[in-house]
């Protein structure tokens, strides 16, 4: 299986809109380092037979799919209904057009309710020919279950993200934990011994809804992955600083990173 990191930025991306000259707020990040430029967090799993599962549809989706050279998907999994993870749903219309069929989407019932509220037009029946709007078919999933989606066997666990819970999953020797601040024992047990873990690490200081560097270092000791990769990074997380200060088994991800598991 291949994992494609479409984006690894926080909810406002890096740089954020702003800055003293209005040309972007980079915070502690060096603007000269291309790996500090981060779009909103999303990944694609790609299997041996070319099967693909997209995780989340953030507001940068169109650009991310173009950059990755991807127009065909076999399903979309949603981790939670925050805008930086769902606001690009409309861009699925281009995938509908390319494949000439509706797309299956998966998530908790609460996520589907929010998607239906915000994107009601995408849940109407398809009226061929063509797609004047995206067309998705919803499928409900529950935490603490295992389900095969787009030929990937996914073991789901619940993560705390402050006021809401989010979906984490393990797929063989890979696990994805975006938008998480607390993990219970059951989740840590599922994650234990995974080969590569891609996990939320928003900043260096504590945060009420996101894991910070100290928390990730603790988890890394408990879970013992061969490699922990950081995602959902904000403007505090400079690439060079991280490379110099992290142990070799923990690395920041970057937009466009592809790895095999
Ligand atoms: Zn979130």
CSV table of N, CA and C and ligand atoms in Angstrom, one decimal, residues 80 82 84-85 161 164 166 179 210 232, ligand 1:
chain,number,residue,atom,x,y,z
A,80,UNK,N,-14.1,13.7,10.7
A,80,UNK,CA,-14.9,14.6,11.5
A,80,UNK,C,-15.4,15.8,10.7
A,82,UNK,N,-15.3,19.1,10.8
A,82,UNK,CA,-14.8,20.5,10.9
A,82,UNK,C,-14.5,21.0,9.4
A,84,UNK,N,-12.2,22.4,7.8
A,84,UNK,CA,-10.9,22.2,7.1
A,84,UNK,C,-10.8,20.7,6.7
A,85,UNK,N,-11.8,19.9,7.1
A,85,UNK,CA,-11.8,18.5,6.6
A,85,UNK,C,-13.0,18.1,5.7
A,161,UNK,N,-11.0,15.1,20.5
A,161,UNK,CA,-10.5,16.3,19.8
A,161,UNK,C,-11.1,17.6,20.4
A,164,UNK,N,-15.3,17.7,20.3
A,164,UNK,CA,-15.8,16.6,19.5
A,164,UNK,C,-14.9,15.4,19.5
A,166,UNK,N,-13.2,12.3,17.0
A,166,UNK,CA,-12.9,12.1,15.6
A,166,UNK,C,-12.6,10.6,15.4
A,179,UNK,N,-6.3,15.3,14.0
A,179,UNK,CA,-7.2,16.0,14.9
A,179,UNK,C,-7.5,15.2,16.2
A,210,UNK,N,-5.8,19.9,20.1
A,210,UNK,CA,-4.8,19.2,19.2
A,210,UNK,C,-3.6,18.7,20.1
A,232,UNK,N,-1.1,17.9,10.4
A,232,UNK,CA,-1.9,19.0,10.9
A,232,UNK,C,-1.1,20.0,11.7
B,1,LIG,ZN1,-10.7,19.4,13.6
